Amino acid sequence: MRLIFVRHGETIWNRQLKMQGRSDVPLSEKGKRQAHMLAASFTARPHYLFVSPLKRAQDFALPLQRRFHLQPIVEEKLREIDFGAWEGLTYAEMTPAVQEQYAAWCEDPCCITPPGGEAFAQVAARVQAFLTETQKQLEEQESAVVITHGGVIRTAVTLAMEMPLKFAARVRIDAASKTILECFDGNWYLVKLNCTEHLQQCDGKGV
């Protein structure tokens, strides 16, 4: 079975370089265009569409949902990491102490929890639960599109590849990118990582 993870498109806070997390920030105009490009890139109807509860993911899913008449499955486990007191801040707006905390989190997200936020062990547990549940739910030849967030996709890749969790923050996942995992005989395989080819416009320029 195949899981096609898609990070939502660009948001207003992405443009402003703000920490986003659980904050329910809408897509930018560019993010809305990326949603249509994503939908156009699919030639076959996926069997399932899983979506994070956050608005930016649900809005990003709409063009794909409408194209193939899919009924989205809203999945709480796909919410972005809760960054607590860091949310809404740019790096420049962080105090030196917070910058130090954030640098430590990027080095190893298991070693520090954002104040008022979510421990990375909790993130890993819910993402692992999602992988396990979909592995049981989907038949061997079935596929699902999973529209979620960068932190969730990084964690899924790290878990599926059985890498130490400290490496999750070093996996690059761009806005509106596709990352594909396949499961065969109980083993996960990374087929594509951070693929953005579908975001090229007809004139060859990026969005």
Short mmCIF file of C-alpha atoms in Angstrom, two decimals:
data_model
loop_
_atom_site.label_atom_id
_atom_site.label_comp_id
_atom_site.label_asym_id
_atom_site.label_seq_id
_atom_site.Cartn_x
_atom_site.Cartn_y
_atom_site.Cartn_z
CA MET A 1 0.00 0.00 0.00
CA ARG A 2 1.05 3.55 -0.69
CA LEU A 3 0.81 6.71 1.41
CA ILE A 4 1.31 9.96 -0.47
CA PHE A 5 2.11 12.55 2.18
CA VAL A 6 1.58 16.15 1.08
CA ARG A 7 2.54 19.19 3.08
CA HIS A 8 -0.04 21.99 2.80
CA GLY A 9 0.80 24.94 0.57
CA GLU A 10 2.32 28.23 1.60
CA THR A 11 0.55 30.19 4.34
CA ILE A 12 0.66 33.84 5.33
CA TRP A 13 2.93 33.00 8.26
CA ASN A 14 5.23 30.93 6.03
CA ARG A 15 5.77 34.09 3.98
CA GLN A 16 6.52 36.03 7.16
CA LEU A 17 8.88 33.30 8.47
CA LYS A 18 6.83 32.83 11.64
CA MET A 19 6.67 29.65 13.70
CA GLN A 20 3.28 28.14 12.94
CA GLY A 21 2.55 24.88 14.75
CA ARG A 22 -1.05 24.45 15.89
CA SER A 23 -1.99 28.06 15.07
CA ASP A 24 -4.77 27.94 12.46
CA VAL A 25 -3.20 30.16 9.81
CA PRO A 26 -4.83 30.40 6.34
CA LEU A 27 -3.17 29.70 3.01
CA SER A 28 -1.64 32.58 1.09
CA GLU A 29 -2.69 33.22 -2.52
CA LYS A 30 0.38 31.26 -3.59
CA GLY A 31 -0.69 28.40 -1.34
CA LYS A 32 -4.11 28.34 -3.01
CA ARG A 33 -2.48 28.12 -6.45
CA GLN A 34 -0.29 25.29 -5.20
CA ALA A 35 -3.42 23.39 -4.15
CA HIS A 36 -4.73 23.43 -7.72
CA MET A 37 -1.35 22.35 -9.08
CA LEU A 38 -1.29 19.45 -6.65
CA ALA A 39 -4.76 18.28 -7.71
CA ALA A 40 -3.82 18.52 -11.39
CA SER A 41 -0.76 16.31 -10.81
CA PHE A 42 -2.87 13.24 -9.95
CA THR A 43 -3.96 11.08 -12.89
CA ALA A 44 -5.50 8.26 -10.85
CA ARG A 45 -8.09 8.51 -8.09
CA PRO A 46 -6.62 7.68 -4.68
CA HIS A 47 -8.65 5.30 -2.53
CA TYR A 48 -8.53 7.51 0.57
CA LEU A 49 -7.90 11.12 1.52
CA PHE A 50 -6.71 11.79 5.07
CA VAL A 51 -6.54 15.43 6.19
CA SER A 52 -5.33 17.31 9.25
CA PRO A 53 -8.07 19.23 11.14
CA LEU A 54 -6.24 22.54 10.64
CA LYS A 55 -7.77 24.94 8.11
CA ARG A 56 -4.68 25.31 5.95
CA ALA A 57 -4.62 21.55 5.32
CA GLN A 58 -8.37 21.26 4.76
CA ASP A 59 -8.41 24.19 2.31
CA PHE A 60 -5.39 22.77 0.52
CA ALA A 61 -7.22 19.45 0.08
CA LEU A 62 -10.31 20.97 -1.56
CA PRO A 63 -9.23 20.96 -5.24
CA LEU A 64 -8.11 17.31 -5.02
CA GLN A 65 -11.24 16.39 -3.08
CA ARG A 66 -13.50 17.99 -5.70
CA ARG A 67 -11.62 16.60 -8.69
CA PHE A 68 -12.04 12.98 -7.60
CA HIS A 69 -15.21 13.35 -5.47
CA LEU A 70 -13.35 12.16 -2.39
CA GLN A 71 -14.76 12.15 1.12
CA PRO A 72 -11.95 13.42 3.36
CA ILE A 73 -11.17 11.61 6.60
CA VAL A 74 -10.24 14.25 9.18
CA GLU A 75 -7.55 12.74 11.39
CA GLU A 76 -6.51 14.35 14.69
CA LYS A 77 -3.18 12.50 14.64
CA LEU A 78 -2.17 14.59 11.62
CA ARG A 79 -2.19 17.94 13.45
CA GLU A 80 1.05 19.89 13.34
CA ILE A 81 3.38 19.86 16.33
CA ASP A 82 2.28 22.23 19.10
CA PHE A 83 5.12 24.74 19.49
CA GLY A 84 3.48 26.49 22.44
CA ALA A 85 5.02 29.87 23.30
CA TRP A 86 7.17 29.83 20.17
CA GLU A 87 4.21 30.09 17.81
CA GLY A 88 3.76 33.38 16.00
CA LEU A 89 7.40 34.38 16.45
CA THR A 90 10.04 34.88 13.80
CA TYR A 91 13.58 33.87 14.70
CA ALA A 92 14.50 37.56 14.98
CA GLU A 93 11.66 38.13 17.47
CA MET A 94 12.87 35.36 19.79
CA THR A 95 14.91 36.33 22.83
CA PRO A 96 18.48 34.96 22.92
CA ALA A 97 17.32 32.34 25.44
CA VAL A 98 14.49 31.20 23.16
CA GLN A 99 16.83 31.15 20.16
CA GLU A 100 19.09 28.84 22.14
CA GLN A 101 16.14 26.58 23.03
CA TYR A 102 15.03 26.48 19.40
CA ALA A 103 18.54 25.62 18.19
CA ALA A 104 18.63 22.75 20.70
CA TRP A 105 15.24 21.52 19.46
CA CYS A 106 16.45 21.56 15.85
CA GLU A 107 19.51 19.54 16.87
CA ASP A 108 17.44 16.99 18.79
CA PRO A 109 13.68 17.60 19.22
CA CYS A 110 13.54 14.90 21.90
CA CYS A 111 15.82 16.87 24.24
CA ILE A 112 13.57 19.88 24.78
CA THR A 113 9.85 20.68 24.74
CA PRO A 114 8.68 24.17 23.71
CA PRO A 115 7.15 25.98 26.72
CA GLY A 116 3.45 25.13 26.72
CA GLY A 117 3.98 22.89 23.70
CA GLU A 118 4.08 19.22 22.78
CA ALA A 119 6.82 16.79 23.71
CA PHE A 120 8.31 15.14 20.64
CA ALA A 121 7.72 11.70 22.13
CA GLN A 122 3.99 12.49 21.97
CA VAL A 123 4.31 13.58 18.34
CA ALA A 124 6.14 10.36 17.45
CA ALA A 125 3.55 8.24 19.27
CA ARG A 126 0.57 9.70 17.38
CA VAL A 127 2.31 9.57 14.01
CA GLN A 128 3.33 5.96 14.63
CA ALA A 129 -0.27 5.17 15.56
CA PHE A 130 -1.42 6.67 12.25
CA LEU A 131 1.09 4.60 10.27
CA THR A 132 0.07 1.43 12.09
CA GLU A 133 -3.66 2.06 11.64
CA THR A 134 -3.41 2.84 7.92
CA GLN A 135 -1.20 -0.20 7.43
CA LYS A 136 -4.06 -2.31 8.78
CA GLN A 137 -6.83 -0.38 7.00
CA LEU A 138 -5.49 -0.23 3.44
CA GLU A 139 -5.32 -3.22 1.14
CA GLU A 140 -2.05 -4.06 -0.59
CA GLN A 141 -2.90 -2.25 -3.85
CA GLU A 142 -4.65 0.75 -2.26
CA SER A 143 -3.30 4.28 -1.94
CA ALA A 144 -4.08 7.24 0.28
CA VAL A 145 -3.23 10.92 0.04
CA VAL A 146 -2.34 12.36 3.44
CA ILE A 147 -2.50 16.16 3.57
CA THR A 148 -0.76 17.31 6.70
CA HIS A 149 2.19 19.34 7.98
CA GLY A 150 5.95 19.42 7.75
CA GLY A 151 6.55 18.20 11.29
CA VAL A 152 4.22 15.22 10.85
CA ILE A 153 5.81 14.19 7.53
CA ARG A 154 9.36 14.49 8.91
CA THR A 155 8.35 12.31 11.82
CA ALA A 156 6.64 9.74 9.58
CA VAL A 157 9.74 9.41 7.39
CA THR A 158 12.02 9.08 10.41
CA LEU A 159 9.82 6.40 11.97
CA ALA A 160 9.25 4.48 8.74
CA MET A 161 12.98 4.40 8.00
CA GLU A 162 13.71 3.38 11.61
CA MET A 163 16.08 6.31 12.10
CA PRO A 164 16.77 7.90 15.50
CA LEU A 165 14.10 10.51 16.21
CA LYS A 166 16.75 13.21 16.67
CA PHE A 167 17.13 13.30 12.87
CA ALA A 168 13.48 14.26 12.23
CA ALA A 169 14.17 18.01 12.27
CA ARG A 170 16.83 17.54 9.56
CA VAL A 171 14.43 16.10 6.98
CA ARG A 172 13.54 18.84 4.49
CA ILE A 173 9.84 19.04 3.60
CA ASP A 174 8.86 22.05 1.47
CA ALA A 175 5.41 23.58 1.18
CA ALA A 176 3.08 21.60 -1.14
CA SER A 177 5.68 18.85 -1.63
CA LYS A 178 4.94 15.13 -2.00
CA THR A 179 6.66 12.41 0.03
CA ILE A 180 5.73 8.81 -0.76
CA LEU A 181 6.00 5.81 1.56
CA GLU A 182 5.08 2.28 0.50
CA CYS A 183 4.57 -0.71 2.79
CA PHE A 184 5.26 -4.25 1.60
CA ASP A 185 5.36 -7.35 3.83
CA GLY A 186 5.34 -5.14 6.91
CA ASN A 187 8.33 -3.05 5.82
CA TRP A 188 8.23 0.62 4.85
CA TYR A 189 10.04 1.95 1.80
CA LEU A 190 10.77 5.59 1.01
CA VAL A 191 9.85 6.08 -2.67
CA LYS A 192 9.97 9.88 -2.97
CA LEU A 193 11.06 12.62 -0.61
CA ASN A 194 10.10 16.30 -0.84
CA CYS A 195 9.09 16.09 -4.51
CA THR A 196 8.02 19.48 -5.95
CA GLU A 197 8.00 18.78 -9.70
CA HIS A 198 4.23 19.27 -9.81
CA LEU A 199 4.65 22.90 -8.76
CA GLN A 200 6.24 23.99 -12.03
CA GLN A 201 3.98 26.18 -14.15
CA CYS A 202 3.54 25.60 -17.89
CA ASP A 203 6.17 28.24 -18.70
CA GLY A 204 8.70 26.34 -16.59
CA LYS A 205 8.80 28.86 -13.76
CA GLY A 206 8.14 27.93 -10.17
CA VAL A 207 5.21 29.37 -8.25
#
